[in-house]
mmCIF file of C-alpha atoms in Angstrom:
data_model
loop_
_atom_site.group_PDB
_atom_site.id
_atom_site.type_symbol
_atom_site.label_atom_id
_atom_site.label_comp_id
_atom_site.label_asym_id
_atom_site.label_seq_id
_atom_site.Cartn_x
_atom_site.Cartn_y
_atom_site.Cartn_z
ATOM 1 C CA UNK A 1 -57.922 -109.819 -4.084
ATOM 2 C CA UNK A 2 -54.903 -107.063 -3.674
ATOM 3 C CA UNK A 3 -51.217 -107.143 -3.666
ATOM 4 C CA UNK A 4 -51.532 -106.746 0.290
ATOM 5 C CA UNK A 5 -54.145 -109.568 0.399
ATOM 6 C CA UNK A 6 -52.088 -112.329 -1.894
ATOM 7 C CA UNK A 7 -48.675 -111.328 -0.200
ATOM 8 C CA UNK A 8 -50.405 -112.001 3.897
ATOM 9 C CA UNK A 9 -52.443 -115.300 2.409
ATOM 10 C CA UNK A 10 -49.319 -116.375 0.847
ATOM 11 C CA UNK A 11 -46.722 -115.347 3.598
ATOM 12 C CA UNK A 12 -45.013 -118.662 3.199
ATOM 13 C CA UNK A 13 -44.105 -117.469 -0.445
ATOM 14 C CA UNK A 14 -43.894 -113.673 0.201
ATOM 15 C CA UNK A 15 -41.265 -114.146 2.666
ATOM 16 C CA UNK A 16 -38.613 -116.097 0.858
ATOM 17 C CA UNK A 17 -39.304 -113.954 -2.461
ATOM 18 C CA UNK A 18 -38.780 -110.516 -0.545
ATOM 19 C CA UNK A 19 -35.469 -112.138 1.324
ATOM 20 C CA UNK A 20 -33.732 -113.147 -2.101
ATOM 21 C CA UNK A 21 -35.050 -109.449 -3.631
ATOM 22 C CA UNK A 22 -33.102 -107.714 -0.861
ATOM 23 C CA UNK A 23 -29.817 -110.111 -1.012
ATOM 24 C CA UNK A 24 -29.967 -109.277 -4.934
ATOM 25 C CA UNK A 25 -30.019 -105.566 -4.480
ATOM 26 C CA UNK A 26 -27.397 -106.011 -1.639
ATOM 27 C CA UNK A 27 -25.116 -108.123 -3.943
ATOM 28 C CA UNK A 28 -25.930 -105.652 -7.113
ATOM 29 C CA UNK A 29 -25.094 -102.548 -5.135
ATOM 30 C CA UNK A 30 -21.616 -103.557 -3.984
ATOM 31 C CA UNK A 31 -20.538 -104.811 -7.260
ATOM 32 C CA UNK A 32 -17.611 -103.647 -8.230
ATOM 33 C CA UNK A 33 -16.692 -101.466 -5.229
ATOM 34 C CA UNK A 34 -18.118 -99.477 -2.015
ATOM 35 C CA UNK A 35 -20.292 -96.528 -3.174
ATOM 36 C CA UNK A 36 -19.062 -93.600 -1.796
ATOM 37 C CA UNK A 37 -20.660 -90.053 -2.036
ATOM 38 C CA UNK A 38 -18.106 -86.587 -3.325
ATOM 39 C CA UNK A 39 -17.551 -85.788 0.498
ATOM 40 C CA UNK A 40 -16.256 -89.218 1.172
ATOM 41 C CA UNK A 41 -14.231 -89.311 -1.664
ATOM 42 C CA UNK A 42 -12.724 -86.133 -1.135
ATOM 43 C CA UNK A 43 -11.281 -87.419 2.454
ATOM 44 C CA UNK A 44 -9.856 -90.210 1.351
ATOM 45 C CA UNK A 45 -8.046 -87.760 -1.384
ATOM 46 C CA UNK A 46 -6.580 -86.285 1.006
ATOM 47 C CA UNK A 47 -5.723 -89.661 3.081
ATOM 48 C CA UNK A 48 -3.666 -90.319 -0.182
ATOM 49 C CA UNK A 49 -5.928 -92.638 -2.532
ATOM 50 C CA UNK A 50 -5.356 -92.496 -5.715
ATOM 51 C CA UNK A 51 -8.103 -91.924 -8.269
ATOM 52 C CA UNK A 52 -8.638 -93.728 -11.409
ATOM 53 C CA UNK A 53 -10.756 -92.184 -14.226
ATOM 54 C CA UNK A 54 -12.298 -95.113 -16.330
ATOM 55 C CA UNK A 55 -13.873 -92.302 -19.119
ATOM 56 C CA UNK A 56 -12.087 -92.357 -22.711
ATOM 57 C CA UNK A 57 -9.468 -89.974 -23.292
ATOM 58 C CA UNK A 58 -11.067 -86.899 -24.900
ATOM 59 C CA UNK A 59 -13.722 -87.058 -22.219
ATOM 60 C CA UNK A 60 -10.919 -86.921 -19.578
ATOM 61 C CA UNK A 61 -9.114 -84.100 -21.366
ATOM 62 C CA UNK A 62 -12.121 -81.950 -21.523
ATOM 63 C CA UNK A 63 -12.236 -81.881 -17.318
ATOM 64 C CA UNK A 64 -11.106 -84.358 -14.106
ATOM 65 C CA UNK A 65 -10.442 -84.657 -10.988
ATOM 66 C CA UNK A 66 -6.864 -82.940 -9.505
ATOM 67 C CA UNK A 67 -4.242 -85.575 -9.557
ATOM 68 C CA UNK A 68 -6.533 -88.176 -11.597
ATOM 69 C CA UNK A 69 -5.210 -90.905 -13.423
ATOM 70 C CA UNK A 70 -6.661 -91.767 -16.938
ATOM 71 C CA UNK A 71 -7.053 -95.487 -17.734
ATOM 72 C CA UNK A 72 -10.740 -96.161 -20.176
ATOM 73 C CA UNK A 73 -12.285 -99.434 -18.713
ATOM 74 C CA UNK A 74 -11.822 -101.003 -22.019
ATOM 75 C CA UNK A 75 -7.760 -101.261 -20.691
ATOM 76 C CA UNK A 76 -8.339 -101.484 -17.345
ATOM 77 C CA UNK A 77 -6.691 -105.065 -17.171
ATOM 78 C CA UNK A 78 -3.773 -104.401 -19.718
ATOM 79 C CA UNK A 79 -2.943 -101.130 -17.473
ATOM 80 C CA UNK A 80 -3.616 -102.041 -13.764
ATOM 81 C CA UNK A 81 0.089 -102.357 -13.381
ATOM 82 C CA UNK A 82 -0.076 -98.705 -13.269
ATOM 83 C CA UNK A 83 -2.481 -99.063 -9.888
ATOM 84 C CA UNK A 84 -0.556 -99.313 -6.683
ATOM 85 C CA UNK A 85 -2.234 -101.614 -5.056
ATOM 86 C CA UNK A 86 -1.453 -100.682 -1.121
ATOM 87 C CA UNK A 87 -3.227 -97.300 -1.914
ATOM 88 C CA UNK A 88 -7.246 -97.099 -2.318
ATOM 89 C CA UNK A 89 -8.438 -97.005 -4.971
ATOM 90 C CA UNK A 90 -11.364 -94.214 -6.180
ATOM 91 C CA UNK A 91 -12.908 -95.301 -9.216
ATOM 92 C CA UNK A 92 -14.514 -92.546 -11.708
ATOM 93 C CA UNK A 93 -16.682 -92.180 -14.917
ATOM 94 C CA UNK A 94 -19.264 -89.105 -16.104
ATOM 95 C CA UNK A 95 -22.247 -91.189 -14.015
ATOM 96 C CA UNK A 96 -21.156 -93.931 -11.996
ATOM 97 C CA UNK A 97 -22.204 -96.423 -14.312
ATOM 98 C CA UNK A 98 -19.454 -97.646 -15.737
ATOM 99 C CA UNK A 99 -16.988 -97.892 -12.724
ATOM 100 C CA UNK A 100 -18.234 -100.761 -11.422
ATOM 101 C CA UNK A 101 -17.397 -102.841 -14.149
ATOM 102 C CA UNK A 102 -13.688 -101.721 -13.975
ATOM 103 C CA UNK A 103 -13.912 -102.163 -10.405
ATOM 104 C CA UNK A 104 -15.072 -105.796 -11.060
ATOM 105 C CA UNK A 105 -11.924 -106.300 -13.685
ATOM 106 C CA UNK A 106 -9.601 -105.261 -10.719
ATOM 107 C CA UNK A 107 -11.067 -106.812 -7.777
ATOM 108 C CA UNK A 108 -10.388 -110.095 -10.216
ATOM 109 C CA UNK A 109 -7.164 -109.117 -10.235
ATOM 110 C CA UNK A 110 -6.216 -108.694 -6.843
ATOM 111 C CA UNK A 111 -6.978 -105.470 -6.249
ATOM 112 C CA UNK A 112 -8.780 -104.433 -2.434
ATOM 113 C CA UNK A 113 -9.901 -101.429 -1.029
ATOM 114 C CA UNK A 114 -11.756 -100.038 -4.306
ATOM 115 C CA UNK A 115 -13.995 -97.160 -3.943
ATOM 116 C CA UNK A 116 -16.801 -95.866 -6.374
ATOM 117 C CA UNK A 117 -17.988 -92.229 -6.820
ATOM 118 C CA UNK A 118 -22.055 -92.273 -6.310
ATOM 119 C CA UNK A 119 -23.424 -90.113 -9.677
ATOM 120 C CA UNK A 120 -19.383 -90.001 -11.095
ATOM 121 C CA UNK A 121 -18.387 -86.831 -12.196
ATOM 122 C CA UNK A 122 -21.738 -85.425 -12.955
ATOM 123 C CA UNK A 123 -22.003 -85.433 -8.933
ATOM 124 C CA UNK A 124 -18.645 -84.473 -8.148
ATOM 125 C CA UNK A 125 -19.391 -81.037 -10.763
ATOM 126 C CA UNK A 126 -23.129 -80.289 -9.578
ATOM 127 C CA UNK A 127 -21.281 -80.235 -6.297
ATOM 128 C CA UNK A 128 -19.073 -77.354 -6.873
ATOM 129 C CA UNK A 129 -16.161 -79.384 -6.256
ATOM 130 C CA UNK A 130 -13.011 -78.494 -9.225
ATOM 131 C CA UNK A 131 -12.650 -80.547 -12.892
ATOM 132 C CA UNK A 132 -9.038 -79.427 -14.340
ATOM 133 C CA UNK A 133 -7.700 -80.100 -17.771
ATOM 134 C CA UNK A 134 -4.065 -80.629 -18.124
#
């Protein structure tokens, strides 16, 4: 018997399993923030968000975003007083991976309208778009 076989004999199984397999991913894929691509981010740059960079400190030195602000996850909660919280908030790191994890620390807090980088800044360079160092 296949897959395709067990999953249409067992519909009354398959069904239920595939519906709590898609809320999961759903759930997983927001945590944290909305995943936005460079492009996306880039507009709402220019709208006036401001841009966090969740990356250690010698890691942010060595190249980020114009007009960045450098806060490591690890003091994300002792530092969000430095976040205005009106503005959006674009959420950083060198692959995307760990923003969401700072994004979870502030939406804890409070904090709305939080915005994730798809790929981080690995994206954002591969791109073309600028790194500076200050």
């Amino acid at each position: 018997m296949s897959v395709t076989d067990f999953l249409i004999a067992n519909w009354f199984l398959s069904i239920p399993f595939l519906i709590l397999i898609f809320l999961y991913v759903r759930a997983f894929a927001k945590r944290g923030g909305q995943r936005i691509s460079v492009h996306e981010a880039t507009s709402l740059i220019n709208e006036g968000a401001q841009v966090i960079d969740v990356r250690e400190s010698d890691e942010f030195d060595v190249g980020h975003i114009t007009g960045a602000k450098n806060i490591p996850n690890n003091d994300i909660e002792r530092r969000s007083n430095e976040i205005i919280s009106e503005k959006p908030i674009i959420l950083t790191c060198a692959l995307g991976q760990n923003s969401p994890s700072a994004g979870e620390k502030l939406q804890e807090q409070g904090f709305k309208d939080i915005y994730i980088i798809s790929g981080g800044l690995t994206t954002w360079a591969e791109t073309g778009l600028p790194l500076v160092t200050d």
